[in-house]
Amino acid sequence: MMAGLSLCENRSVMTESVSETAGVPSLADAASVPPQAAASDAASEVPTGAVAAQAPSDEPGAPAGRGARRGRRGGRGRSRPESAEGAAAQPANPRGGREVTREAGRRPQRQPGAGRAERAPAAAQPPKPARPPRSHPVLDQLATLYPALFGEQPLPLKRGIFQDLQDAHPEVFEREALKAALALHTRSSRYLTAVAAGQQRHDLQGQPVEAMAPEHVHHALLEVFRRRQQRPGAEDLRPKLRRRIVQAFEASGLSAEAYAARVIGRDEAANAVLDEALAEAAEAAARDEARLRAFEASGQTVQAFADMYGFDPRDAARTVERAQRRRQQAAAAAAAVAAPEAPAA
């Protein structure tokens, strides 16, 4: 009986051992089983709580299980762990196992603005020079040789100054370089301002040799005021320009018709300013002539005449002087016009 019991026990043990190993195929059977069937069997043996932690298969062509696909997409296939071991296997990313692989291979994000700060530091701005350098080296040589003519406050140059410089310094100045330097100098605002003031022309020794032509003074005035008007925030300079044209016209000693014939140009706006200036000069001349006649009729001195009419004595003296000068200029102009006609008569 004891032998029968031990035989029965051995059979039961063998039966349990076979039942435990029945689900695991042998090496020969596993080699004959197709990969698809092996994968499906392996997926059926994975516990429910480890579905989301199941890593994707590295074997090509091996499809993942239905629950694993749902777990990767973060859909309904995810299930909560049933035990502490399942909770430990559950990934922290709520979007599923696929996102775990993405986060593992993703580069760390850089802070916004860090790249710009590292690329290039702010370049230091060079200080601006107090005065722009001369644009031609010959001008520096001329300013050294003739500071009165080419210095900070230049004087108008005589006609033919180019040839005078060539004769005085044959070995110093190259012809074309000197010509270019003089062209830049005579077009500068400093030189045009000296011409617009009506100064006389000067030679190399700084001596005045001839008067400036009225048309040169007029055109220099127009150019100087045009440049000043183009400055940002400049006021309307037309009233000042008209007064300067009146002064240039009176200093020329010409009649209004003769002055306009010499200075009129193609710029209609400049011609309109000229007409306004000549009209103002005519009105001022008429007032001065009337005061001069009143002064001559009174037989008084300038001081007594100013006290009689309530004028400022200095203004009255300047008015009488201007009126007398206009009379003399008008008489000289009339004599100049009548002189060529006398021999013909």
XYZ file of N, CA and C in Angstrom, residues 63-293:
693
model
N 4.403 42.769 -34.785
C 3.385 43.756 -34.378
C 3.150 43.716 -32.897
N 2.873 44.820 -32.332
C 2.579 44.905 -30.907
C 1.166 44.441 -30.651
N 0.958 44.120 -29.418
C -0.378 43.660 -29.051
C -1.384 44.774 -29.054
N -2.666 44.408 -29.006
C -3.742 45.394 -29.051
C -3.713 46.300 -27.853
N -3.482 45.689 -26.686
C -3.414 46.503 -25.472
C -2.208 47.400 -25.456
N -1.076 46.891 -26.024
C 0.134 47.723 -26.053
C -0.040 48.918 -26.960
N -0.723 48.732 -28.156
C -0.955 49.863 -29.046
C -1.823 50.910 -28.383
N -2.831 50.478 -27.707
C -3.667 51.455 -27.011
C -2.899 52.154 -25.899
N -2.017 51.429 -25.218
C -1.241 52.048 -24.143
C -0.273 53.076 -24.675
N 0.326 52.832 -25.864
C 1.240 53.808 -26.428
C 0.531 55.073 -26.838
N -0.671 54.959 -27.384
C -1.422 56.152 -27.771
C -2.036 56.854 -26.577
N -1.947 56.263 -25.452
C -2.549 56.914 -24.275
C -4.051 56.806 -24.273
N -4.589 55.804 -24.964
C -6.050 55.677 -25.055
C -6.622 54.811 -23.975
N -7.678 54.064 -24.396
C -8.382 53.252 -23.408
C -7.585 52.024 -22.991
N -6.528 51.690 -23.756
C -5.761 50.495 -23.438
C -4.997 50.593 -22.144
N -4.800 51.823 -21.617
C -4.091 51.943 -20.352
C -4.944 51.421 -19.213
N -4.355 50.735 -18.297
C -5.059 50.219 -17.118
C -4.249 50.545 -15.893
N -4.913 50.780 -14.865
C -4.251 51.092 -13.605
C -3.576 49.846 -13.051
N -2.454 50.008 -12.379
C -1.780 48.842 -11.792
C -2.621 48.226 -10.675
N -2.633 46.879 -10.642
C -3.427 46.179 -9.642
C -2.651 45.937 -8.361
N -1.313 46.191 -8.409
C -0.512 45.924 -7.224
C 0.571 46.981 -7.116
N 1.352 46.876 -6.075
C 2.463 47.812 -5.893
C 3.505 47.635 -6.962
N 3.723 46.356 -7.405
C 4.691 46.124 -8.466
C 4.220 46.725 -9.775
N 2.940 46.637 -10.050
C 2.395 47.248 -11.268
C 2.474 48.754 -11.225
N 2.268 49.350 -10.012
C 2.391 50.808 -9.887
C 3.816 51.260 -10.106
N 4.800 50.458 -9.662
C 6.185 50.826 -9.887
C 6.553 50.721 -11.354
N 5.934 49.767 -12.062
C 6.221 49.619 -13.485
C 5.509 50.660 -14.326
N 4.471 51.329 -13.779
C 3.714 52.320 -14.536
C 4.585 53.553 -14.795
N 4.764 54.034 -16.039
C 5.598 55.221 -16.313
C 4.961 56.483 -15.788
N 5.814 57.472 -15.474
C 5.309 58.756 -14.952
C 4.662 59.583 -16.023
N 5.010 59.385 -17.303
C 4.421 60.171 -18.388
C 3.001 59.705 -18.625
N 1.991 60.559 -18.489
C 0.590 60.103 -18.656
C 0.228 59.854 -20.091
N 1.113 60.178 -21.078
C 0.726 60.006 -22.474
C 1.153 58.670 -23.048
N 1.721 57.771 -22.244
C 1.968 56.427 -22.718
C 3.439 56.161 -22.937
N 3.736 54.898 -23.306
C 5.110 54.456 -23.459
C 5.817 55.072 -24.628
N 5.080 55.457 -25.713
C 5.714 56.050 -26.883
C 6.343 57.394 -26.565
N 5.691 58.150 -25.700
C 6.231 59.433 -25.311
C 7.472 59.279 -24.441
N 7.562 58.143 -23.741
C 8.753 57.921 -22.925
C 9.979 57.827 -23.803
N 9.869 57.138 -24.938
C 11.004 57.027 -25.846
C 11.308 58.358 -26.492
N 10.295 59.143 -26.810
C 10.540 60.463 -27.397
C 11.269 61.379 -26.428
N 10.822 61.389 -25.161
C 11.451 62.258 -24.176
C 12.884 61.831 -23.917
N 13.140 60.537 -24.023
C 14.499 60.071 -23.769
C 15.473 60.536 -24.831
N 15.004 60.651 -26.115
C 15.893 61.060 -27.188
C 15.819 62.528 -27.540
N 15.022 63.282 -26.814
C 14.855 64.706 -27.128
C 15.982 65.525 -26.511
N 16.432 66.542 -27.254
C 17.489 67.424 -26.763
C 16.965 68.357 -25.684
N 17.782 68.755 -24.742
C 17.310 69.711 -23.716
C 17.044 71.069 -24.332
N 15.966 71.655 -23.906
C 15.570 72.957 -24.438
C 16.442 74.055 -23.847
N 16.776 75.044 -24.723
C 17.572 76.183 -24.282
C 16.662 77.296 -23.802
N 17.168 78.062 -22.897
C 16.402 79.186 -22.389
C 16.244 80.248 -23.470
N 15.057 80.853 -23.605
C 14.879 81.896 -24.640
C 15.757 83.097 -24.374
N 16.423 83.549 -25.440
C 17.302 84.710 -25.336
C 18.727 84.377 -24.976
N 18.990 83.070 -24.587
C 20.366 82.723 -24.217
C 21.281 82.709 -25.426
N 20.765 82.255 -26.590
C 21.592 82.206 -27.793
C 21.983 83.586 -28.276
N 21.039 84.511 -28.198
C 21.358 85.872 -28.643
C 22.416 86.517 -27.762
N 22.357 86.218 -26.470
C 23.351 86.810 -25.571
C 24.727 86.230 -25.794
N 24.771 84.926 -26.238
C 26.069 84.297 -26.431
C 26.665 84.571 -27.801
N 25.809 84.926 -28.798
C 26.318 85.041 -30.161
C 27.289 86.197 -30.320
N 26.853 87.395 -30.010
C 27.713 88.554 -30.276
C 27.440 89.621 -29.235
N 28.433 90.052 -28.511
C 28.231 91.157 -27.564
C 28.050 92.469 -28.301
N 27.465 93.435 -27.628
C 27.230 94.742 -28.234
C 28.556 95.424 -28.546
N 28.696 95.823 -29.816
C 29.942 96.466 -30.245
C 29.980 97.906 -29.749
N 31.104 98.310 -29.280
C 31.258 99.680 -28.784
C 31.291 100.650 -29.955
N 30.501 101.715 -29.872
C 30.441 102.715 -30.923
C 31.667 103.621 -30.842
N 32.358 103.818 -31.968
C 33.528 104.709 -31.930
C 33.103 106.152 -31.748
N 33.861 106.945 -31.041
C 33.487 108.355 -30.848
C 33.555 109.119 -32.158
N 32.597 110.003 -32.342
C 32.558 110.808 -33.559
C 33.584 111.938 -33.484
N 34.243 112.223 -34.573
C 35.225 113.323 -34.549
C 34.536 114.661 -34.399
N 35.221 115.578 -33.739
C 34.642 116.905 -33.519
C 34.454 117.646 -34.831
N 35.345 117.477 -35.760
C 35.260 118.146 -37.044
C 35.641 117.140 -38.131
N 34.841 117.012 -39.177
C 35.210 116.066 -40.231
C 36.499 116.490 -40.921
N 37.344 115.531 -41.282
C 38.613 115.896 -41.920
C 38.383 116.461 -43.308
N 39.375 117.194 -43.791
C 39.286 117.739 -45.135
C 39.241 116.610 -46.147
N 38.487 116.838 -47.213
C 38.280 115.778 -48.186
C 39.392 115.701 -49.220
N 40.336 116.656 -49.206
C 41.423 116.628 -50.179
C 42.714 117.048 -49.479
N 43.787 116.273 -49.647
C 45.029 116.632 -48.941
C 45.640 117.947 -49.400
N 45.368 118.376 -50.635
C 45.939 119.639 -51.117
C 45.378 120.816 -50.320
N 44.158 120.699 -49.827
C 43.579 121.790 -49.034
C 44.357 122.000 -47.740
N 44.876 120.926 -47.162
C 45.709 121.086 -45.963
C 47.001 121.829 -46.287
N 47.572 121.538 -47.422
C 48.789 122.253 -47.820
C 48.505 123.730 -48.069
N 47.367 124.021 -48.721
C 47.020 125.418 -48.987
C 46.751 126.175 -47.693
N 46.080 125.518 -46.725
C 45.814 126.179 -45.445
C 47.099 126.445 -44.681
N 48.097 125.583 -44.849
C 49.392 125.812 -44.191
C 50.163 126.958 -44.850
N 50.122 127.018 -46.176
C 50.861 128.056 -46.890
C 50.156 129.410 -46.831
N 48.819 129.400 -46.908
C 48.045 130.655 -46.956
C 46.873 130.564 -45.965
N 47.150 130.709 -44.674
C 46.066 130.582 -43.685
C 45.008 131.669 -43.799
N 45.379 132.861 -44.283
C 44.383 133.932 -44.410
C 43.378 133.637 -45.513
N 43.811 132.923 -46.528
C 42.916 132.632 -47.652
C 42.174 131.308 -47.477
N 42.826 130.303 -46.902
C 42.241 128.958 -46.818
C 42.085 128.481 -45.384
N 42.085 129.387 -44.426
C 41.933 129.006 -43.026
C 40.480 128.781 -42.639
N 40.216 128.932 -41.325
C 38.862 128.717 -40.816
C 37.883 129.761 -41.334
N 38.347 130.972 -41.561
C 37.509 132.038 -42.131
C 38.148 132.489 -43.445
N 37.860 131.799 -44.514
C 38.531 132.101 -45.785
C 38.071 133.421 -46.379
N 38.886 133.933 -47.269
C 38.571 135.158 -48.013
C 38.276 134.799 -49.469
N 37.448 135.592 -50.124
C 37.212 135.345 -51.551
C 38.503 135.457 -52.360
N 38.684 134.560 -53.291
C 39.909 134.489 -54.078
C 39.768 135.303 -55.363
N 40.875 135.886 -55.785
C 40.882 136.647 -57.039
C 40.728 135.690 -58.224
N 40.300 136.225 -59.301
C 40.218 135.431 -60.514
C 41.625 135.131 -61.019
N 41.847 133.915 -61.429
C 43.169 133.502 -61.858
C 44.062 133.026 -60.743
N 43.488 132.724 -59.572
C 44.303 132.272 -58.442
C 44.932 130.914 -58.729
N 44.325 130.127 -59.582
C 44.874 128.808 -59.922
C 46.245 128.948 -60.586
N 46.320 129.860 -61.558
C 47.594 130.052 -62.246
C 48.637 130.687 -61.318
N 48.192 131.558 -60.426
C 49.125 132.146 -59.467
C 49.738 131.078 -58.564
N 48.948 130.111 -58.133
C 49.471 129.037 -57.295
C 50.423 128.137 -58.082
N 50.106 127.889 -59.353
C 50.996 127.076 -60.181
C 52.344 127.769 -60.376
N 52.307 129.063 -60.575
C 53.557 129.800 -60.770
C 54.363 129.909 -59.476
N 53.672 130.052 -58.346
C 54.379 130.223 -57.082
C 54.943 128.903 -56.563
N 54.303 127.769 -56.884
C 54.745 126.463 -56.382
C 54.709 125.450 -57.531
N 55.631 125.550 -58.468
C 55.592 124.641 -59.621
C 55.884 123.191 -59.246
N 56.664 122.961 -58.200
C 57.050 121.602 -57.826
C 56.196 121.024 -56.697
N 55.255 121.790 -56.181
C 54.486 121.342 -55.011
C 53.142 120.751 -55.416
N 52.419 121.464 -56.268
C 51.049 121.072 -56.577
C 50.980 120.448 -57.974
N 50.345 119.302 -58.042
C 50.054 118.695 -59.336
C 48.814 119.372 -59.915
N 48.786 119.572 -61.198
C 47.774 120.420 -61.827
C 46.349 119.928 -61.539
N 46.084 118.678 -61.790
C 44.717 118.167 -61.624
C 44.320 118.122 -60.148
N 45.258 117.787 -59.283
C 44.940 117.753 -57.848
C 44.627 119.151 -57.330
N 45.381 120.159 -57.784
C 45.111 121.524 -57.358
C 43.765 122.010 -57.871
N 43.451 121.643 -59.087
C 42.159 122.052 -59.645
C 41.000 121.448 -58.853
N 41.113 120.164 -58.501
C 40.046 119.516 -57.723
C 39.934 120.123 -56.328
N 41.063 120.447 -55.710
C 41.030 121.032 -54.374
C 40.383 122.408 -54.378
N 40.702 123.239 -55.367
C 40.086 124.572 -55.450
C 38.587 124.466 -55.724
N 38.191 123.487 -56.507
C 36.758 123.313 -56.769
C 36.011 122.967 -55.485
N 36.579 122.076 -54.661
C 35.937 121.743 -53.387
C 35.908 122.944 -52.446
N 36.984 123.720 -52.450
C 37.053 124.865 -51.542
C 36.031 125.935 -51.903
N 35.904 126.255 -53.171
C 34.987 127.326 -53.578
C 33.518 126.911 -53.506
N 33.253 125.617 -53.336
C 31.868 125.160 -53.177
C 31.492 124.920 -51.721
N 32.417 125.112 -50.823
C 32.132 124.886 -49.409
C 31.246 126.006 -48.862
N 30.539 125.697 -47.795
C 29.645 126.696 -47.193
C 30.420 127.857 -46.577
N 31.604 127.591 -46.046
C 32.400 128.671 -45.454
C 32.822 129.689 -46.514
N 33.250 129.183 -47.657
C 33.675 130.109 -48.713
C 32.474 130.862 -49.290
N 31.347 130.178 -49.501
C 30.164 130.847 -50.045
C 29.635 131.905 -49.082
N 29.776 131.667 -47.786
C 29.347 132.678 -46.815
C 30.190 133.944 -46.932
N 31.506 133.778 -47.161
C 32.369 134.945 -47.357
C 32.006 135.700 -48.628
N 31.660 134.978 -49.684
C 31.256 135.646 -50.939
C 29.916 136.350 -50.755
N 28.957 135.680 -50.062
C 27.639 136.278 -49.861
C 27.706 137.549 -49.028
N 28.751 137.699 -48.204
C 28.893 138.925 -47.416
C 29.334 140.105 -48.251
N 29.679 139.867 -49.518
C 30.064 140.970 -50.399
C 31.497 141.413 -50.243
N 32.354 140.576 -49.674
C 33.753 140.955 -49.518
C 34.470 140.981 -50.878
N 35.549 141.711 -50.928
C 36.317 141.814 -52.169
C 37.176 140.567 -52.371
N 37.620 140.374 -53.583
C 38.504 139.263 -53.910
C 39.937 139.620 -53.508
N 40.716 138.577 -53.103
C 42.061 138.777 -52.577
C 43.067 137.931 -53.351
N 44.295 138.413 -53.366
C 45.371 137.686 -54.028
C 46.093 136.802 -53.015
N 47.228 136.220 -53.430
C 47.963 135.312 -52.545
C 48.543 136.019 -51.333
N 48.797 137.299 -51.447
C 49.325 138.058 -50.310
C 48.229 138.513 -49.347
N 46.953 138.182 -49.639
C 45.845 138.584 -48.784
C 45.391 140.001 -48.980
N 45.753 140.619 -50.125
C 45.373 141.994 -50.405
C 44.136 142.023 -51.309
N 43.156 142.896 -51.014
C 41.983 143.000 -51.893
C 42.383 143.598 -53.243
N 41.916 142.990 -54.308
C 42.308 143.423 -55.650
C 41.121 143.791 -56.531
N 39.953 143.292 -56.244
C 38.790 143.611 -57.083
C 37.511 143.358 -56.291
N 36.440 144.061 -56.705
C 35.145 143.906 -56.051
C 34.459 142.636 -56.548
N 33.617 142.115 -55.711
C 32.848 140.930 -56.079
C 31.690 141.338 -56.975
N 31.461 140.598 -58.032
C 30.375 140.903 -58.959
C 29.033 140.715 -58.271
N 28.026 141.546 -58.543
C 26.716 141.411 -57.885
C 26.070 140.055 -58.122
N 26.238 139.488 -59.312
C 25.612 138.179 -59.564
C 26.269 137.070 -58.740
N 27.575 137.200 -58.477
C 28.240 136.202 -57.642
C 27.758 136.293 -56.195
N 27.576 137.504 -55.711
C 27.054 137.678 -54.355
C 25.643 137.125 -54.259
N 24.813 137.404 -55.257
C 23.421 136.966 -55.220
C 23.317 135.442 -55.231
N 24.044 134.799 -56.121
C 23.962 133.339 -56.212
C 24.564 132.667 -54.975
N 25.584 133.278 -54.376
C 26.108 132.736 -53.121
C 25.078 132.853 -52.001
N 24.341 133.959 -51.970
C 23.272 134.115 -50.985
C 22.207 133.029 -51.140
N 21.790 132.777 -52.356
C 20.764 131.764 -52.593
C 21.236 130.381 -52.143
N 22.485 130.050 -52.440
C 22.989 128.728 -52.087
C 23.163 128.578 -50.579
N 23.669 129.604 -49.906
C 23.852 129.528 -48.458
C 22.513 129.364 -47.753
N 21.517 130.132 -48.145
C 20.209 130.027 -47.501
C 19.508 128.724 -47.878
N 19.764 128.208 -49.061
C 19.168 126.926 -49.436
C 19.706 125.807 -48.541
N 20.996 125.819 -48.261
C 21.575 124.805 -47.390
C 21.089 124.956 -45.958
N 20.959 126.182 -45.500
C 20.461 126.379 -44.135
C 19.005 125.971 -44.010
N 18.225 126.179 -45.050
C 16.814 125.829 -44.996
C 16.613 124.321 -44.945
N 17.548 123.546 -45.462
C 17.433 122.098 -45.465
C 17.810 121.451 -44.140
N 18.278 122.228 -43.179
C 18.622 121.653 -41.881
C 17.358 121.245 -41.140
N 17.411 120.164 -40.352
C 16.207 119.734 -39.609
C 15.762 120.800 -38.616
N 14.469 121.095 -38.622
C 13.898 122.063 -37.699
C 14.193 123.508 -38.015
N 14.657 123.805 -39.222
C 14.977 125.197 -39.578
C 13.684 125.995 -39.785
N 13.713 127.251 -39.377
C 12.571 128.138 -39.569
C 12.527 128.619 -41.018
N 11.462 129.335 -41.342
C 11.333 129.901 -42.680
C 12.332 131.053 -42.828
N 13.271 130.893 -43.738
C 14.339 131.878 -43.911
C 14.089 132.850 -45.057
N 12.920 132.818 -45.657
C 12.631 133.737 -46.768
C 12.692 135.207 -46.351
N 12.142 135.598 -45.189
C 12.263 137.017 -44.804
C 13.718 137.477 -44.662
N 14.556 136.647 -44.054
C 15.962 137.019 -43.925
C 16.649 137.081 -45.285
N 16.314 136.154 -46.155
C 16.905 136.168 -47.490
C 16.500 137.426 -48.255
N 15.266 137.844 -48.124
C 14.843 139.077 -48.808
C 15.629 140.288 -48.300
N 15.837 140.372 -46.985
C 16.592 141.504 -46.448
C 18.040 141.490 -46.934
N 18.636 140.289 -47.008
C 20.012 140.215 -47.500
C 20.103 140.584 -48.984
N 19.104 140.224 -49.761
C 19.107 140.602 -51.180
C 18.952 142.112 -51.322
N 18.130 142.718 -50.472
C 17.983 144.176 -50.509
C 19.318 144.851 -50.206
N 20.033 144.347 -49.196
C 21.336 144.922 -48.871
C 22.334 144.752 -50.018
N 22.326 143.561 -50.632
C 23.233 143.346 -51.766
C 22.877 144.237 -52.949
N 21.591 144.422 -53.148
C 21.159 145.294 -54.249
C 21.576 146.735 -53.998
N 21.408 147.227 -52.799
C 21.791 148.608 -52.507
C 23.305 148.786 -52.566
N 24.057 147.746 -52.160
C 25.516 147.861 -52.218
C 26.051 147.791 -53.641
N 25.289 147.212 -54.534
C 25.757 147.102 -55.926
C 25.780 148.449 -56.638
N 24.929 149.389 -56.226
C 24.857 150.681 -56.894
C 24.140 150.626 -58.229
N 23.452 149.551 -58.544
C 22.730 149.421 -59.805
C 21.270 149.764 -59.600
N 20.615 150.068 -60.690
C 19.175 150.237 -60.636
C 18.514 148.864 -60.484
N 17.234 148.898 -60.154
C 16.523 147.629 -59.972
C 16.498 146.828 -61.260
N 16.312 147.512 -62.396
C 16.274 146.809 -63.672
C 17.633 146.204 -64.018
N 18.703 146.972 -63.803
C 20.033 146.472 -64.127
C 20.434 145.320 -63.193
N 20.073 145.432 -61.930
C 20.416 144.364 -60.980
C 19.667 143.080 -61.319
N 18.382 143.197 -61.616
C 17.594 142.005 -61.948
C 18.102 141.338 -63.215
N 18.535 142.147 -64.190
C 19.042 141.565 -65.438
C 20.319 140.761 -65.213
N 21.116 141.104 -64.219
C 22.373 140.403 -63.991
C 22.223 139.175 -63.097
N 21.259 139.181 -62.201
C 21.180 138.095 -61.217
C 20.030 137.127 -61.468
N 19.103 137.445 -62.323
C 17.962 136.570 -62.527
C 18.419 135.234 -63.111
N 17.786 134.158 -62.703
C 18.166 132.816 -63.143
C 16.963 132.008 -63.604
N 17.149 130.685 -63.656
C 16.092 129.798 -64.128
C 15.202 129.270 -63.007
N 15.634 129.447 -61.774
C 14.844 128.977 -60.637
C 13.703 129.959 -60.387
N 12.468 129.516 -60.604
C 11.315 130.405 -60.458
C 11.111 130.821 -59.009
N 11.369 129.925 -58.074
C 11.213 130.286 -56.663
C 12.218 131.365 -56.268
N 13.462 131.233 -56.732
C 14.474 132.253 -56.438
C 14.137 133.575 -57.113
N 13.596 133.521 -58.317
C 13.190 134.757 -59.000
C 12.033 135.430 -58.289
N 11.140 134.624 -57.693
C 10.029 135.218 -56.937
C 10.548 135.939 -55.695
N 11.522 135.353 -55.013
C 12.125 136.024 -53.855
C 12.832 137.309 -54.289
N 13.480 137.281 -55.444
C 14.132 138.482 -55.963
C 13.118 139.591 -56.226
N 12.000 139.256 -56.826
C 10.967 140.265 -57.081
C 10.440 140.861 -55.779
N 10.224 140.024 -54.777
C 9.745 140.531 -53.493
C 10.782 141.461 -52.855
N 12.063 141.067 -52.951
C 13.114 141.898 -52.360
C 13.216 143.247 -53.067
N 13.134 143.241 -54.384
C 13.210 144.505 -55.115
C 11.993 145.389 -54.831
N 10.842 144.795 -54.632
C 9.647 145.578 -54.278
C 9.822 146.215 -52.900
N 10.357 145.446 -51.923
C 10.609 146.024 -50.608
C 11.653 147.146 -50.687
N 12.664 146.971 -51.528
C 13.687 148.009 -51.675
C 13.092 149.277 -52.268
N 12.171 149.113 -53.207
C 11.530 150.285 -53.814
C 10.685 151.040 -52.788
N 9.952 150.323 -51.936
C 9.148 150.984 -50.916
C 10.050 151.699 -49.900
N 11.145 151.037 -49.499
C 12.045 151.673 -48.545
C 12.710 152.910 -49.154
N 13.049 152.828 -50.446
C 13.658 153.981 -51.114
C 12.683 155.148 -51.199
N 11.414 154.864 -51.430
C 10.411 155.927 -51.499
C 10.254 156.600 -50.135
N 10.250 155.810 -49.053
C 10.139 156.410 -47.722
C 11.364 157.258 -47.395
N 12.542 156.744 -47.732
C 13.759 157.506 -47.445
C 13.803 158.807 -48.253
N 13.363 158.741 -49.486
C 13.351 159.964 -50.313
C 12.389 160.997 -49.747
N 11.251 160.548 -49.264
C 10.288 161.489 -48.678
C 10.867 162.134 -47.414
N 11.544 161.387 -46.582
C 12.141 161.937 -45.375
C 13.300 162.871 -45.715
N 14.056 162.523 -46.755
C 15.145 163.407 -47.149
C 14.615 164.752 -47.621
N 13.541 164.747 -48.395
C 12.952 166.007 -48.857
C 12.408 166.800 -47.677
